[in-house]
Amino acid sequence: MNRLTRLAAVVAAMLQLAACSGTIDAYEAASGLEETAFVMNQHYLALVKEANRLAGEQLLTGSALGEAQMIVRKSRPLLATLSEAARAYEAVANAATEGDLRDAIADAAVALSDLIDAIRAVGGTAAVPVELDDVYGVAA
Amino acid sequence: MNISLIFDLVIAFGVQLFTSQGQDDVVDVLKKLKGAKDAGANVDAHLAAVAHALETGEPLDWEALDALIDAEVAEFLER
């Protein structure tokens, strides 16, 4: 990979870190467990939509596509459980439904993280270790 | 001019340059970089709209959300 490509990878990684104000706003706007669960499901929807778009544009192909599909296949039941637990908590808020919802949120958080990594890997920012001296040809 | 626009311009220039040089592997990498960057921005925009809906007190429509997720997942797994 040449220097220009590596530099673009660094910029992409920076953008991925910087361009997340909407995501932070959504989680901060959620008040309580139920709304947090709702935001997580919306986050999942947005990620799968993007995976679909990338695959449609032939940017997510081959083994990367297969891996992303495996993650989505495994994670969908976890997000469905989260949805059910949130609605059960909404109907009857007690210690049992709150515990179930907290467990479902924890499981869904891991699933979301895996899916985010799969999409980031399309740009090579997760898979390619980038060092500043590789980019600029000098020691940072 | 913000950093996102500069990034898009650099990528567009790079795609044009390396396409003319026949370096398809580099062009592919650049397109994937832009795709990943756009994905991050689109997800962020989606969640910004969710934040607005929560702040304005819109009810949580779980059934509609589940249906949308099911449709997206089905489409993705069929690819």
PDB file of C-alpha atoms in Angstrom:
ATOM      1  CA  MET A   1       0.000   0.000   0.000  1.00  0.00           C
ATOM      2  CA  ASN A   2       1.497   3.336  -0.989  1.00  0.00           C
ATOM      3  CA  ARG A   3       1.795   6.478   1.126  1.00  0.00           C
ATOM      4  CA  LEU A   4      -1.255   8.215  -0.335  1.00  0.00           C
ATOM      5  CA  THR A   5      -3.438   5.257   0.498  1.00  0.00           C
ATOM      6  CA  ARG A   6      -2.032   5.053   4.007  1.00  0.00           C
ATOM      7  CA  LEU A   7      -2.591   8.761   4.501  1.00  0.00           C
ATOM      8  CA  ALA A   8      -6.181   8.355   3.332  1.00  0.00           C
ATOM      9  CA  ALA A   9      -6.551   5.509   5.843  1.00  0.00           C
ATOM     10  CA  VAL A  10      -5.360   7.764   8.646  1.00  0.00           C
ATOM     11  CA  VAL A  11      -7.783  10.512   7.595  1.00  0.00           C
ATOM     12  CA  ALA A  12     -10.615   7.984   7.378  1.00  0.00           C
ATOM     13  CA  ALA A  13      -9.830   6.718  10.869  1.00  0.00           C
ATOM     14  CA  MET A  14      -9.837  10.288  12.183  1.00  0.00           C
ATOM     15  CA  LEU A  15     -13.171  10.987  10.507  1.00  0.00           C
ATOM     16  CA  GLN A  16     -14.663   7.851  11.977  1.00  0.00           C
ATOM     17  CA  LEU A  17     -13.649   9.044  15.409  1.00  0.00           C
ATOM     18  CA  ALA A  18     -14.717  12.638  14.857  1.00  0.00           C
ATOM     19  CA  ALA A  19     -17.940  12.159  12.917  1.00  0.00           C
ATOM     20  CA  CYS A  20     -19.991  10.643  15.694  1.00  0.00           C
ATOM     21  CA  SER A  21     -21.818  13.572  17.254  1.00  0.00           C
ATOM     22  CA  GLY A  22     -25.215  12.245  16.141  1.00  0.00           C
ATOM     23  CA  THR A  23     -24.452   8.880  17.692  1.00  0.00           C
ATOM     24  CA  ILE A  24     -23.414  10.478  20.975  1.00  0.00           C
ATOM     25  CA  ASP A  25     -26.495  12.731  20.895  1.00  0.00           C
ATOM     26  CA  ALA A  26     -28.801   9.730  20.444  1.00  0.00           C
ATOM     27  CA  TYR A  27     -27.388   7.806  23.386  1.00  0.00           C
ATOM     28  CA  GLU A  28     -27.371  10.946  25.521  1.00  0.00           C
ATOM     29  CA  ALA A  29     -30.967  11.752  24.552  1.00  0.00           C
ATOM     30  CA  ALA A  30     -32.097   8.314  25.723  1.00  0.00           C
ATOM     31  CA  SER A  31     -33.535   8.543  29.195  1.00  0.00           C
ATOM     32  CA  GLY A  32     -33.770   5.193  30.929  1.00  0.00           C
ATOM     33  CA  LEU A  33     -33.142   1.630  29.865  1.00  0.00           C
ATOM     34  CA  GLU A  34     -36.049   1.381  27.445  1.00  0.00           C
ATOM     35  CA  GLU A  35     -34.962   4.342  25.348  1.00  0.00           C
ATOM     36  CA  THR A  36     -31.360   3.154  25.449  1.00  0.00           C
ATOM     37  CA  ALA A  37     -32.557  -0.169  24.041  1.00  0.00           C
ATOM     38  CA  PHE A  38     -34.483   1.704  21.340  1.00  0.00           C
ATOM     39  CA  VAL A  39     -31.384   3.670  20.329  1.00  0.00           C
ATOM     40  CA  MET A  40     -29.361   0.455  20.177  1.00  0.00           C
ATOM     41  CA  ASN A  41     -31.925  -1.100  17.832  1.00  0.00           C
ATOM     42  CA  GLN A  42     -31.895   2.048  15.685  1.00  0.00           C
ATOM     43  CA  HIS A  43     -28.084   1.904  15.660  1.00  0.00           C
ATOM     44  CA  TYR A  44     -28.260  -1.707  14.514  1.00  0.00           C
ATOM     45  CA  LEU A  45     -30.745  -0.801  11.762  1.00  0.00           C
ATOM     46  CA  ALA A  46     -28.459   1.983  10.523  1.00  0.00           C
ATOM     47  CA  LEU A  47     -25.434  -0.327  10.486  1.00  0.00           C
ATOM     48  CA  VAL A  48     -27.192  -3.112   8.572  1.00  0.00           C
ATOM     49  CA  LYS A  49     -28.508  -0.522   6.087  1.00  0.00           C
ATOM     50  CA  GLU A  50     -24.955   0.635   5.472  1.00  0.00           C
ATOM     51  CA  ALA A  51     -23.700  -2.928   5.139  1.00  0.00           C
ATOM     52  CA  ASN A  52     -26.412  -3.424   2.513  1.00  0.00           C
ATOM     53  CA  ARG A  53     -25.377  -0.266   0.686  1.00  0.00           C
ATOM     54  CA  LEU A  54     -21.692  -1.216   0.721  1.00  0.00           C
ATOM     55  CA  ALA A  55     -22.501  -4.693  -0.576  1.00  0.00           C
ATOM     56  CA  GLY A  56     -24.731  -3.193  -3.272  1.00  0.00           C
ATOM     57  CA  GLU A  57     -21.880  -0.963  -4.400  1.00  0.00           C
ATOM     58  CA  GLN A  58     -19.502  -3.952  -4.483  1.00  0.00           C
ATOM     59  CA  LEU A  59     -17.398  -2.450  -1.686  1.00  0.00           C
ATOM     60  CA  LEU A  60     -18.222  -5.261   0.721  1.00  0.00           C
ATOM     61  CA  THR A  61     -17.510  -8.511  -1.081  1.00  0.00           C
ATOM     62  CA  GLY A  62     -15.979 -11.969  -0.719  1.00  0.00           C
ATOM     63  CA  SER A  63     -14.835 -13.106   2.707  1.00  0.00           C
ATOM     64  CA  ALA A  64     -15.526  -9.670   4.254  1.00  0.00           C
ATOM     65  CA  LEU A  65     -19.134  -9.908   3.109  1.00  0.00           C
ATOM     66  CA  GLY A  66     -19.387 -13.464   4.446  1.00  0.00           C
ATOM     67  CA  GLU A  67     -18.007 -12.392   7.809  1.00  0.00           C
ATOM     68  CA  ALA A  68     -20.383  -9.433   8.034  1.00  0.00           C
ATOM     69  CA  GLN A  69     -23.317 -11.701   7.141  1.00  0.00           C
ATOM     70  CA  MET A  70     -22.275 -14.144   9.867  1.00  0.00           C
ATOM     71  CA  ILE A  71     -22.161 -11.300  12.403  1.00  0.00           C
ATOM     72  CA  VAL A  72     -25.601 -10.054  11.333  1.00  0.00           C
ATOM     73  CA  ARG A  73     -27.042 -13.582  11.416  1.00  0.00           C
ATOM     74  CA  LYS A  74     -25.740 -14.110  14.965  1.00  0.00           C
ATOM     75  CA  SER A  75     -26.656 -10.653  16.229  1.00  0.00           C
ATOM     76  CA  ARG A  76     -30.243 -10.393  14.934  1.00  0.00           C
ATOM     77  CA  PRO A  77     -31.670 -12.678  17.676  1.00  0.00           C
ATOM     78  CA  LEU A  78     -29.825 -10.652  20.335  1.00  0.00           C
ATOM     79  CA  LEU A  79     -31.389  -7.404  19.102  1.00  0.00           C
ATOM     80  CA  ALA A  80     -34.807  -9.095  18.901  1.00  0.00           C
ATOM     81  CA  THR A  81     -34.370 -10.213  22.522  1.00  0.00           C
ATOM     82  CA  LEU A  82     -33.456  -6.639  23.421  1.00  0.00           C
ATOM     83  CA  SER A  83     -36.630  -5.363  21.771  1.00  0.00           C
ATOM     84  CA  GLU A  84     -38.772  -7.925  23.624  1.00  0.00           C
ATOM     85  CA  ALA A  85     -37.072  -7.197  26.958  1.00  0.00           C
ATOM     86  CA  ALA A  86     -37.626  -3.456  26.509  1.00  0.00           C
ATOM     87  CA  ARG A  87     -41.315  -3.949  25.785  1.00  0.00           C
ATOM     88  CA  ALA A  88     -41.696  -6.303  28.746  1.00  0.00           C
ATOM     89  CA  TYR A  89     -40.057  -3.689  30.954  1.00  0.00           C
ATOM     90  CA  GLU A  90     -42.337  -1.018  29.513  1.00  0.00           C
ATOM     91  CA  ALA A  91     -45.387  -3.151  30.341  1.00  0.00           C
ATOM     92  CA  VAL A  92     -44.263  -4.181  33.824  1.00  0.00           C
ATOM     93  CA  ALA A  93     -41.273  -2.436  35.355  1.00  0.00           C
ATOM     94  CA  ASN A  94     -39.928  -4.638  38.120  1.00  0.00           C
ATOM     95  CA  ALA A  95     -36.616  -6.115  39.211  1.00  0.00           C
ATOM     96  CA  ALA A  96     -36.968  -9.169  36.963  1.00  0.00           C
ATOM     97  CA  THR A  97     -37.786  -7.278  33.752  1.00  0.00           C
ATOM     98  CA  GLU A  98     -35.107  -4.686  34.550  1.00  0.00           C
ATOM     99  CA  GLY A  99     -32.514  -7.440  35.031  1.00  0.00           C
ATOM    100  CA  ASP A 100     -33.514  -9.087  31.759  1.00  0.00           C
ATOM    101  CA  LEU A 101     -33.288  -5.762  29.955  1.00  0.00           C
ATOM    102  CA  ARG A 102     -29.867  -4.959  31.410  1.00  0.00           C
ATOM    103  CA  ASP A 103     -28.592  -8.388  30.295  1.00  0.00           C
ATOM    104  CA  ALA A 104     -30.041  -7.879  26.807  1.00  0.00           C
ATOM    105  CA  ILE A 105     -28.412  -4.446  26.545  1.00  0.00           C
ATOM    106  CA  ALA A 106     -25.032  -5.920  27.453  1.00  0.00           C
ATOM    107  CA  ASP A 107     -25.375  -8.684  24.829  1.00  0.00           C
ATOM    108  CA  ALA A 108     -26.531  -6.228  22.163  1.00  0.00           C
ATOM    109  CA  ALA A 109     -23.629  -3.875  22.887  1.00  0.00           C
ATOM    110  CA  VAL A 110     -21.152  -6.630  22.012  1.00  0.00           C
ATOM    111  CA  ALA A 111     -23.092  -7.426  18.832  1.00  0.00           C
ATOM    112  CA  LEU A 112     -23.112  -3.761  17.784  1.00  0.00           C
ATOM    113  CA  SER A 113     -19.383  -3.492  18.400  1.00  0.00           C
ATOM    114  CA  ASP A 114     -18.707  -6.517  16.181  1.00  0.00           C
ATOM    115  CA  LEU A 115     -20.853  -5.082  13.383  1.00  0.00           C
ATOM    116  CA  ILE A 116     -19.146  -1.681  13.609  1.00  0.00           C
ATOM    117  CA  ASP A 117     -15.756  -3.412  13.308  1.00  0.00           C
ATOM    118  CA  ALA A 118     -16.941  -5.351  10.242  1.00  0.00           C
ATOM    119  CA  ILE A 119     -18.030  -2.152   8.486  1.00  0.00           C
ATOM    120  CA  ARG A 120     -14.893  -0.241   9.490  1.00  0.00           C
ATOM    121  CA  ALA A 121     -12.810  -3.061   8.048  1.00  0.00           C
ATOM    122  CA  VAL A 122     -14.204  -2.202   4.594  1.00  0.00           C
ATOM    123  CA  GLY A 123     -12.080   0.936   4.683  1.00  0.00           C
ATOM    124  CA  GLY A 124      -9.114  -0.988   5.973  1.00  0.00           C
ATOM    125  CA  THR A 125      -8.885   1.128   9.121  1.00  0.00           C
ATOM    126  CA  ALA A 126      -9.502  -1.806  11.409  1.00  0.00           C
ATOM    127  CA  ALA A 127      -7.471  -4.333   9.489  1.00  0.00           C
ATOM    128  CA  VAL A 128      -4.458  -2.251   8.505  1.00  0.00           C
ATOM    129  CA  PRO A 129      -2.147  -1.057  11.277  1.00  0.00           C
ATOM    130  CA  VAL A 130      -1.097   2.457  10.272  1.00  0.00           C
ATOM    131  CA  GLU A 131       2.014   4.090  11.699  1.00  0.00           C
ATOM    132  CA  LEU A 132       2.865   7.745  11.149  1.00  0.00           C
ATOM    133  CA  ASP A 133       6.380   6.903  10.012  1.00  0.00           C
ATOM    134  CA  ASP A 134       4.875   4.652   7.326  1.00  0.00           C
ATOM    135  CA  VAL A 135       2.754   7.554   6.111  1.00  0.00           C
ATOM    136  CA  TYR A 136       5.367  10.264   6.077  1.00  0.00           C
ATOM    137  CA  GLY A 137       8.457   8.150   5.624  1.00  0.00           C
ATOM    138  CA  VAL A 138      10.028   9.560   8.776  1.00  0.00           C
ATOM    139  CA  ALA A 139       9.915   8.692  12.418  1.00  0.00           C
ATOM    140  CA  ALA A 140       7.024  10.482  14.138  1.00  0.00           C
TER     141      ALA A 140
ATOM    142  CA  MET B   1     -13.979  23.945   3.473  1.00  0.00           C
ATOM    143  CA  ASN B   2     -14.390  21.175   6.024  1.00  0.00           C
ATOM    144  CA  ILE B   3     -12.222  18.081   6.431  1.00  0.00           C
ATOM    145  CA  SER B   4     -14.924  15.785   5.061  1.00  0.00           C
ATOM    146  CA  LEU B   5     -15.079  17.704   1.784  1.00  0.00           C
ATOM    147  CA  ILE B   6     -11.287  17.749   1.535  1.00  0.00           C
ATOM    148  CA  PHE B   7     -11.247  13.991   2.070  1.00  0.00           C
ATOM    149  CA  ASP B   8     -13.840  13.506  -0.692  1.00  0.00           C
ATOM    150  CA  LEU B   9     -11.827  15.695  -3.063  1.00  0.00           C
ATOM    151  CA  VAL B  10      -8.581  13.834  -2.283  1.00  0.00           C
ATOM    152  CA  ILE B  11     -10.294  10.497  -2.866  1.00  0.00           C
ATOM    153  CA  ALA B  12     -11.873  11.701  -6.118  1.00  0.00           C
ATOM    154  CA  PHE B  13      -8.518  12.997  -7.324  1.00  0.00           C
ATOM    155  CA  GLY B  14      -6.808   9.762  -6.284  1.00  0.00           C
ATOM    156  CA  VAL B  15      -9.384   7.627  -8.080  1.00  0.00           C
ATOM    157  CA  GLN B  16      -8.944   9.666 -11.257  1.00  0.00           C
ATOM    158  CA  LEU B  17      -5.145   9.609 -11.008  1.00  0.00           C
ATOM    159  CA  PHE B  18      -4.742   5.903 -10.286  1.00  0.00           C
ATOM    160  CA  THR B  19      -7.436   4.921 -12.790  1.00  0.00           C
ATOM    161  CA  SER B  20      -5.468   6.721 -15.495  1.00  0.00           C
ATOM    162  CA  GLN B  21      -2.346   4.827 -14.374  1.00  0.00           C
ATOM    163  CA  GLY B  22      -4.172   1.508 -14.456  1.00  0.00           C
ATOM    164  CA  GLN B  23      -3.612   0.861 -10.752  1.00  0.00           C
ATOM    165  CA  ASP B  24      -6.967  -0.782 -10.138  1.00  0.00           C
ATOM    166  CA  ASP B  25      -5.953  -2.210  -6.752  1.00  0.00           C
ATOM    167  CA  VAL B  26      -5.272   1.279  -5.375  1.00  0.00           C
ATOM    168  CA  VAL B  27      -8.504   2.605  -6.904  1.00  0.00           C
ATOM    169  CA  ASP B  28     -10.374  -0.209  -5.160  1.00  0.00           C
ATOM    170  CA  VAL B  29      -8.804   0.685  -1.800  1.00  0.00           C
ATOM    171  CA  LEU B  30      -9.669   4.366  -2.240  1.00  0.00           C
ATOM    172  CA  LYS B  31     -13.280   3.554  -3.108  1.00  0.00           C
ATOM    173  CA  LYS B  32     -13.543   1.333  -0.036  1.00  0.00           C
ATOM    174  CA  LEU B  33     -12.113   4.085   2.144  1.00  0.00           C
ATOM    175  CA  LYS B  34     -14.749   6.491   0.880  1.00  0.00           C
ATOM    176  CA  GLY B  35     -17.442   3.850   1.326  1.00  0.00           C
ATOM    177  CA  ALA B  36     -16.451   3.282   4.955  1.00  0.00           C
ATOM    178  CA  LYS B  37     -16.291   7.020   5.629  1.00  0.00           C
ATOM    179  CA  ASP B  38     -19.743   7.534   4.071  1.00  0.00           C
ATOM    180  CA  ALA B  39     -21.100   4.623   6.116  1.00  0.00           C
ATOM    181  CA  GLY B  40     -19.946   6.297   9.318  1.00  0.00           C
ATOM    182  CA  ALA B  41     -21.520   9.586   8.290  1.00  0.00           C
ATOM    183  CA  ASN B  42     -24.812   7.939   7.283  1.00  0.00           C
ATOM    184  CA  VAL B  43     -25.065   6.002  10.556  1.00  0.00           C
ATOM    185  CA  ASP B  44     -24.353   9.208  12.440  1.00  0.00           C
ATOM    186  CA  ALA B  45     -27.048  11.097  10.503  1.00  0.00           C
ATOM    187  CA  HIS B  46     -29.557   8.320  11.207  1.00  0.00           C
ATOM    188  CA  LEU B  47     -28.833   8.489  14.935  1.00  0.00           C
ATOM    189  CA  ALA B  48     -28.966  12.290  14.933  1.00  0.00           C
ATOM    190  CA  ALA B  49     -32.553  11.967  13.670  1.00  0.00           C
ATOM    191  CA  VAL B  50     -33.244   9.431  16.424  1.00  0.00           C
ATOM    192  CA  ALA B  51     -31.836  11.881  18.988  1.00  0.00           C
ATOM    193  CA  HIS B  52     -34.158  14.585  17.671  1.00  0.00           C
ATOM    194  CA  ALA B  53     -37.159  12.242  17.858  1.00  0.00           C
ATOM    195  CA  LEU B  54     -36.362  11.352  21.473  1.00  0.00           C
ATOM    196  CA  GLU B  55     -35.856  14.977  22.432  1.00  0.00           C
ATOM    197  CA  THR B  56     -39.217  15.950  20.939  1.00  0.00           C
ATOM    198  CA  GLY B  57     -40.987  13.137  22.772  1.00  0.00           C
ATOM    199  CA  GLU B  58     -41.973  10.985  19.810  1.00  0.00           C
ATOM    200  CA  PRO B  59     -43.358   7.614  20.947  1.00  0.00           C
ATOM    201  CA  LEU B  60     -41.111   4.562  20.542  1.00  0.00           C
ATOM    202  CA  ASP B  61     -42.547   2.540  17.661  1.00  0.00           C
ATOM    203  CA  TRP B  62     -41.023  -0.846  18.368  1.00  0.00           C
ATOM    204  CA  GLU B  63     -43.145  -2.747  15.844  1.00  0.00           C
ATOM    205  CA  ALA B  64     -42.172  -0.495  12.964  1.00  0.00           C
ATOM    206  CA  LEU B  65     -38.521  -0.633  14.001  1.00  0.00           C
ATOM    207  CA  ASP B  66     -38.509  -4.431  14.236  1.00  0.00           C
ATOM    208  CA  ALA B  67     -40.083  -4.662  10.780  1.00  0.00           C
ATOM    209  CA  LEU B  68     -37.466  -2.345   9.280  1.00  0.00           C
ATOM    210  CA  ILE B  69     -34.640  -4.335  10.874  1.00  0.00           C
ATOM    211  CA  ASP B  70     -36.090  -7.636   9.657  1.00  0.00           C
ATOM    212  CA  ALA B  71     -36.338  -6.297   6.108  1.00  0.00           C
ATOM    213  CA  GLU B  72     -32.768  -4.978   6.079  1.00  0.00           C
ATOM    214  CA  VAL B  73     -31.365  -8.154   7.622  1.00  0.00           C
ATOM    215  CA  ALA B  74     -33.239 -10.364   5.130  1.00  0.00           C
ATOM    216  CA  GLU B  75     -31.935  -8.308   2.197  1.00  0.00           C
ATOM    217  CA  PHE B  76     -28.380  -8.408   3.524  1.00  0.00           C
ATOM    218  CA  LEU B  77     -28.346 -12.146   4.182  1.00  0.00           C
ATOM    219  CA  GLU B  78     -29.620 -12.839   0.659  1.00  0.00           C
ATOM    220  CA  ARG B  79     -26.573 -11.159  -0.901  1.00  0.00           C
TER     221      ARG B  79
END
